[in-house]
Short mmCIF file of C-alpha atoms in Angstrom, two decimals:
data_model
loop_
_atom_site.label_atom_id
_atom_site.label_comp_id
_atom_site.label_asym_id
_atom_site.label_seq_id
_atom_site.Cartn_x
_atom_site.Cartn_y
_atom_site.Cartn_z
CA UNK A 1 -12.06 -34.86 -9.48
CA UNK A 2 -9.04 -32.58 -9.15
CA UNK A 3 -8.43 -28.90 -8.53
CA UNK A 4 -6.30 -28.90 -11.70
CA UNK A 5 -9.36 -29.74 -13.80
CA UNK A 6 -11.40 -27.02 -12.11
CA UNK A 7 -8.61 -24.45 -12.59
CA UNK A 8 -8.26 -25.38 -16.24
CA UNK A 9 -12.00 -24.94 -16.83
CA UNK A 10 -11.91 -21.53 -15.10
CA UNK A 11 -8.93 -20.43 -17.20
CA UNK A 12 -10.76 -21.39 -20.41
CA UNK A 13 -13.77 -19.36 -19.30
CA UNK A 14 -11.57 -16.42 -18.27
CA UNK A 15 -9.74 -16.26 -21.62
CA UNK A 16 -12.66 -17.40 -23.77
CA UNK A 17 -10.48 -19.78 -25.76
CA UNK A 18 -8.94 -23.23 -25.38
CA UNK A 19 -5.85 -22.18 -27.31
CA UNK A 20 -5.28 -19.10 -25.13
CA UNK A 21 -5.81 -21.17 -21.99
CA UNK A 22 -3.31 -23.74 -23.27
CA UNK A 23 -0.72 -21.00 -23.85
CA UNK A 24 -1.34 -19.44 -20.42
CA UNK A 25 -1.08 -22.79 -18.61
CA UNK A 26 1.86 -24.11 -20.61
CA UNK A 27 -0.08 -26.99 -22.19
CA UNK A 28 -0.88 -28.01 -25.73
CA UNK A 29 -4.40 -27.34 -26.95
CA UNK A 30 -5.02 -31.07 -27.19
CA UNK A 31 -3.92 -31.43 -23.59
CA UNK A 32 -6.36 -28.72 -22.47
CA UNK A 33 -9.12 -30.37 -24.48
CA UNK A 34 -8.37 -33.71 -22.80
CA UNK A 35 -8.56 -32.14 -19.32
CA UNK A 36 -11.88 -30.48 -20.15
CA UNK A 37 -13.36 -33.68 -21.55
CA UNK A 38 -12.14 -35.61 -18.49
CA UNK A 39 -13.87 -33.12 -16.20
CA UNK A 40 -17.09 -33.36 -18.18
CA UNK A 41 -16.93 -37.17 -18.03
CA UNK A 42 -16.50 -36.99 -14.25
CA UNK A 43 -19.54 -34.73 -13.97
CA UNK A 44 -21.68 -36.56 -16.49
CA UNK A 45 -22.62 -33.53 -18.57
CA UNK A 46 -21.07 -30.86 -20.83
CA UNK A 47 -19.88 -27.56 -19.45
CA UNK A 48 -19.40 -25.59 -22.66
CA UNK A 49 -19.85 -25.66 -26.42
CA UNK A 50 -17.37 -24.40 -28.99
CA UNK A 51 -17.98 -22.52 -32.22
CA UNK A 52 -16.09 -20.17 -34.55
CA UNK A 53 -17.17 -17.25 -32.38
CA UNK A 54 -15.68 -18.80 -29.24
CA UNK A 55 -16.95 -20.81 -26.32
CA UNK A 56 -20.41 -20.74 -24.74
CA UNK A 57 -21.24 -22.14 -21.33
CA UNK A 58 -24.03 -24.66 -21.12
CA UNK A 59 -26.78 -24.22 -18.56
CA UNK A 60 -24.91 -26.59 -16.24
CA UNK A 61 -21.65 -24.75 -16.87
CA UNK A 62 -23.21 -21.43 -15.84
CA UNK A 63 -24.59 -22.95 -12.65
CA UNK A 64 -21.29 -24.57 -11.64
CA UNK A 65 -19.01 -21.65 -12.56
CA UNK A 66 -19.33 -19.64 -9.30
CA UNK A 67 -19.15 -22.83 -7.20
CA UNK A 68 -15.97 -23.98 -8.91
CA UNK A 69 -14.48 -20.52 -8.43
CA UNK A 70 -15.18 -20.82 -4.70
CA UNK A 71 -13.54 -24.26 -4.59
CA UNK A 72 -10.40 -23.10 -6.40
CA UNK A 73 -10.10 -19.94 -4.26
CA UNK A 74 -10.55 -22.01 -1.10
CA UNK A 75 -7.79 -24.36 -2.25
CA UNK A 76 -5.47 -21.41 -2.89
CA UNK A 77 -6.15 -20.15 0.61
CA UNK A 78 -5.53 -23.64 2.03
CA UNK A 79 -2.23 -24.04 0.16
CA UNK A 80 -1.13 -20.58 1.25
CA UNK A 81 -1.79 -21.35 4.89
CA UNK A 82 -0.03 -24.72 4.65
CA UNK A 83 2.99 -22.91 3.24
CA UNK A 84 2.82 -20.35 6.05
CA UNK A 85 2.65 -23.08 8.69
CA UNK A 86 5.82 -24.61 7.28
CA UNK A 87 7.62 -21.28 7.38
CA UNK A 88 9.56 -20.60 10.56
CA UNK A 89 8.67 -16.89 10.77
CA UNK A 90 5.05 -17.26 9.71
CA UNK A 91 3.90 -14.94 12.49
CA UNK A 92 6.38 -12.17 11.74
CA UNK A 93 5.09 -9.20 9.76
CA UNK A 94 7.69 -7.01 8.07
CA UNK A 95 6.59 -3.38 7.81
CA UNK A 96 8.16 -0.61 5.77
CA UNK A 97 7.26 2.81 7.17
CA UNK A 98 8.21 6.47 7.16
CA UNK A 99 8.76 8.54 10.30
CA UNK A 100 5.35 10.14 10.84
CA UNK A 101 3.55 6.79 10.71
CA UNK A 102 6.25 4.97 12.70
CA UNK A 103 5.97 7.50 15.53
CA UNK A 104 2.29 8.43 15.59
CA UNK A 105 0.38 5.38 14.32
CA UNK A 106 2.28 2.14 14.56
CA UNK A 107 2.87 1.93 18.33
CA UNK A 108 -0.90 2.00 19.00
CA UNK A 109 -1.74 -0.16 15.98
CA UNK A 110 0.76 -2.85 16.97
CA UNK A 111 -0.23 -2.79 20.63
CA UNK A 112 -3.93 -3.20 19.83
CA UNK A 113 -3.29 -5.88 17.20
CA UNK A 114 -1.07 -7.87 19.54
CA UNK A 115 -3.82 -7.83 22.16
CA UNK A 116 -5.81 -9.91 19.65
CA UNK A 117 -2.86 -11.88 18.22
CA UNK A 118 -0.33 -12.32 21.03
CA UNK A 119 1.89 -14.62 18.93
CA UNK A 120 2.41 -12.04 16.17
CA UNK A 121 5.86 -10.45 15.86
CA UNK A 122 6.88 -7.36 13.92
CA UNK A 123 9.93 -6.13 12.10
CA UNK A 124 9.85 -2.39 11.39
CA UNK A 125 12.06 -0.91 8.69
CA UNK A 126 12.17 2.89 8.50
CA UNK A 127 12.89 4.68 5.24
CA UNK A 128 11.87 7.32 2.76
CA UNK A 129 9.25 6.84 0.09
CA UNK A 130 11.78 5.51 -2.43
CA UNK A 131 13.24 3.10 0.13
CA UNK A 132 9.80 1.66 0.87
CA UNK A 133 8.92 1.39 -2.83
CA UNK A 134 12.15 -0.55 -3.43
CA UNK A 135 11.40 -2.92 -0.54
CA UNK A 136 7.89 -3.51 -1.85
CA UNK A 137 9.13 -4.18 -5.37
CA UNK A 138 11.67 -6.69 -4.09
CA UNK A 139 9.12 -8.17 -1.63
CA UNK A 140 11.42 -7.59 1.32
CA UNK A 141 8.45 -6.39 3.36
CA UNK A 142 4.89 -7.65 3.78
CA UNK A 143 3.20 -4.27 4.26
CA UNK A 144 4.46 -0.87 3.23
CA UNK A 145 3.12 2.57 4.08
CA UNK A 146 3.13 4.61 0.88
CA UNK A 147 1.70 7.72 -0.71
CA UNK A 148 -1.02 7.30 -3.31
CA UNK A 149 -1.11 7.47 -6.28
CA UNK A 150 2.04 5.56 -7.17
CA UNK A 151 3.29 3.21 -9.89
CA UNK A 152 3.78 0.14 -7.69
CA UNK A 153 2.51 -3.20 -8.94
CA UNK A 154 0.94 -3.90 -5.56
CA UNK A 155 -2.45 -3.95 -3.93
CA UNK A 156 -2.72 -0.36 -2.63
CA UNK A 157 -5.36 0.76 -0.12
CA UNK A 158 -5.88 4.50 0.59
CA UNK A 159 -6.09 5.31 4.29
CA UNK A 160 -5.89 8.99 5.10
CA UNK A 161 -5.58 12.46 3.54
CA UNK A 162 -2.82 14.23 5.44
CA UNK A 163 -2.47 18.00 5.04
CA UNK A 164 0.91 19.41 4.02
CA UNK A 165 1.72 22.50 6.08
CA UNK A 166 4.28 25.28 6.21
CA UNK A 167 6.44 25.45 9.33
CA UNK A 168 8.25 28.65 10.37
CA UNK A 169 10.17 29.91 13.37
CA UNK A 170 8.04 32.07 15.65
CA UNK A 171 10.75 34.70 15.12
CA UNK A 172 10.12 34.80 11.36
CA UNK A 173 8.23 37.93 10.26
CA UNK A 174 5.96 35.78 8.08
CA UNK A 175 4.79 33.94 11.21
CA UNK A 176 2.92 37.05 12.35
CA UNK A 177 0.36 36.59 9.59
CA UNK A 178 -2.87 34.78 10.44
CA UNK A 179 -3.38 33.84 6.83
CA UNK A 180 -2.12 30.85 4.88
CA UNK A 181 1.44 31.11 3.63
CA UNK A 182 1.67 31.54 -0.17
CA UNK A 183 4.07 29.03 -1.68
CA UNK A 184 5.84 31.87 -3.52
CA UNK A 185 7.79 32.57 -0.32
CA UNK A 186 9.66 29.32 -0.77
CA UNK A 187 11.54 31.02 -3.63
CA UNK A 188 12.75 33.95 -1.52
CA UNK A 189 12.98 32.56 2.02
CA UNK A 190 15.74 30.09 2.97
CA UNK A 191 14.28 26.59 2.80
CA UNK A 192 15.19 23.54 4.85
CA UNK A 193 14.43 20.31 3.02
CA UNK A 194 14.85 16.60 3.39
CA UNK A 195 17.42 14.83 1.24
CA UNK A 196 16.48 14.55 -2.44
CA UNK A 197 15.43 10.90 -2.12
CA UNK A 198 12.93 11.75 0.65
CA UNK A 199 11.63 15.24 -0.20
CA UNK A 200 8.78 14.15 -2.49
CA UNK A 201 6.11 16.06 -0.56
CA UNK A 202 7.93 19.39 -0.83
CA UNK A 203 8.79 18.86 -4.49
CA UNK A 204 5.20 17.92 -5.34
CA UNK A 205 3.78 21.07 -3.73
CA UNK A 206 6.29 23.48 -5.22
CA UNK A 207 6.46 21.91 -8.67
CA UNK A 208 2.67 22.22 -8.95
CA UNK A 209 3.04 25.99 -8.63
CA UNK A 210 6.19 26.26 -10.73
CA UNK A 211 8.27 27.26 -7.69
CA UNK A 212 12.02 26.66 -7.50
CA UNK A 213 12.79 26.48 -3.76
CA UNK A 214 15.65 28.42 -2.22
CA UNK A 215 17.09 25.37 -0.45
CA UNK A 216 19.85 26.26 2.01
CA UNK A 217 19.97 23.10 4.12
CA UNK A 218 19.19 19.42 3.58
CA UNK A 219 18.86 16.70 6.19
CA UNK A 220 17.77 13.06 6.32
CA UNK A 221 15.89 13.47 9.59
CA UNK A 222 12.42 15.04 9.85
CA UNK A 223 12.88 16.19 13.42
CA UNK A 224 16.30 17.67 12.70
CA UNK A 225 14.56 19.74 10.02
CA UNK A 226 12.04 21.02 12.57
CA UNK A 227 14.83 21.83 15.04
CA UNK A 228 16.58 23.92 12.38
CA UNK A 229 13.35 25.76 11.59
CA UNK A 230 12.91 26.48 15.31
CA UNK A 231 16.29 28.26 15.24
CA UNK A 232 15.03 30.41 12.35
CA UNK A 233 17.46 28.93 9.82
CA UNK A 234 14.70 28.56 7.26
CA UNK A 235 11.16 27.38 6.54
CA UNK A 236 9.89 23.98 5.48
CA UNK A 237 6.88 21.92 4.41
CA UNK A 238 5.87 18.89 6.46
CA UNK A 239 2.87 16.57 6.74
CA UNK A 240 0.47 17.37 9.56
CA UNK A 241 0.84 13.86 11.00
CA UNK A 242 4.55 14.46 11.61
CA UNK A 243 3.72 17.38 13.91
CA UNK A 244 1.58 15.33 16.29
CA UNK A 245 3.18 15.23 19.73
CA UNK A 246 6.13 17.48 18.83
CA UNK A 247 7.11 20.30 21.18
CA UNK A 248 9.13 22.49 18.85
CA UNK A 249 8.41 26.21 19.25
CA UNK A 250 7.35 26.88 15.69
CA UNK A 251 4.48 28.45 13.79
CA UNK A 252 2.44 26.07 11.65
CA UNK A 253 0.51 27.59 8.74
CA UNK A 254 -1.64 26.27 5.93
CA UNK A 255 -0.25 26.58 2.45
CA UNK A 256 -1.74 28.69 -0.31
CA UNK A 257 -2.77 26.85 -2.42
CA UNK A 258 -3.57 24.09 0.09
CA UNK A 259 -1.87 20.71 -0.36
CA UNK A 260 -2.10 17.19 0.99
CA UNK A 261 -0.67 13.71 0.65
CA UNK A 262 -2.73 10.52 0.69
CA UNK A 263 -1.28 7.85 2.97
CA UNK A 264 -2.01 4.25 2.08
CA UNK A 265 -0.71 0.75 2.56
CA UNK A 266 0.69 -1.49 -0.17
CA UNK A 267 0.72 -5.29 -0.10
CA UNK A 268 3.25 -6.75 -2.55
CA UNK A 269 1.86 -10.29 -2.26
CA UNK A 270 -1.84 -9.67 -1.63
CA UNK A 271 -3.08 -12.91 -3.18
CA UNK A 272 -0.43 -15.09 -1.54
CA UNK A 273 0.06 -13.19 1.72
CA UNK A 274 -0.38 -15.03 5.00
CA UNK A 275 -3.69 -14.84 6.81
CA UNK A 276 -1.91 -12.89 9.56
CA UNK A 277 -0.67 -10.25 7.10
CA UNK A 278 -4.13 -9.83 5.56
CA UNK A 279 -5.69 -9.59 9.01
CA UNK A 280 -3.15 -6.94 9.95
CA UNK A 281 -3.88 -4.96 6.78
CA UNK A 282 -7.62 -5.05 7.54
CA UNK A 283 -6.88 -3.98 11.12
CA UNK A 284 -4.87 -0.97 9.92
CA UNK A 285 -7.73 0.16 7.67
CA UNK A 286 -10.28 -0.14 10.48
CA UNK A 287 -7.97 1.54 13.00
CA UNK A 288 -7.32 4.57 10.79
CA UNK A 289 -11.02 4.88 9.93
CA UNK A 290 -11.87 4.88 13.64
CA UNK A 291 -9.54 7.86 14.18
CA UNK A 292 -11.01 10.07 11.44
#
């Protein structure tokens, strides 16, 4: 008996029609019928009956269905690992990440993962949200840190709700308040923002309140933005994670209304990813959960 016969049977069951299965698998309907009959001859009993209303599994077909699914899934996993073993960089994981994760999460995640998988290598590619989305779409990376929700055709796993906060110079009069900073001040105060292809967080917060920001400076670098705020050149909005470990002399305030971003990971080839990549993805989820 062959995996092809099992896969064909499962496709017929999935689509509920021999003709649809034939179209999906690139066969003629007679060819699909032949494969099904051959499988039934190998087994010695029928797996399904056909009528005008569609197909119906026999008692034997219902019993074998989950077992055949396990066999086909196991074969996919086997073929995937064989392919990985043939690939020269099978133990290299390519990661697309933005600054706050690259600085505050990944060093510890990678160190702890490598203590369990010493042969694993990593390639880190920094970028903005759009850069990472492009790399995921083109499958140039194996794992990408993203914000959720998004429109990516990838397996996306939420990890962490990260507050978005206002950052001001301690010399700014608004910094004397103990209350949250109303977003309306981003229309009147000078604003320092990231470049337009990386300022999604700020745009999301202000657009939600109908605010047009008074942007005076733009930069590509998150920490350059904080340095400019420290010199009282303007105010900005940043994720809380970015502020971990920084020593800039600034005032951090909650926003009114409050805002957040949801950090997640995206896997562009979840079904066909290497075992190492899937293990790393599971490790990231468990690591972040342990820090909450």
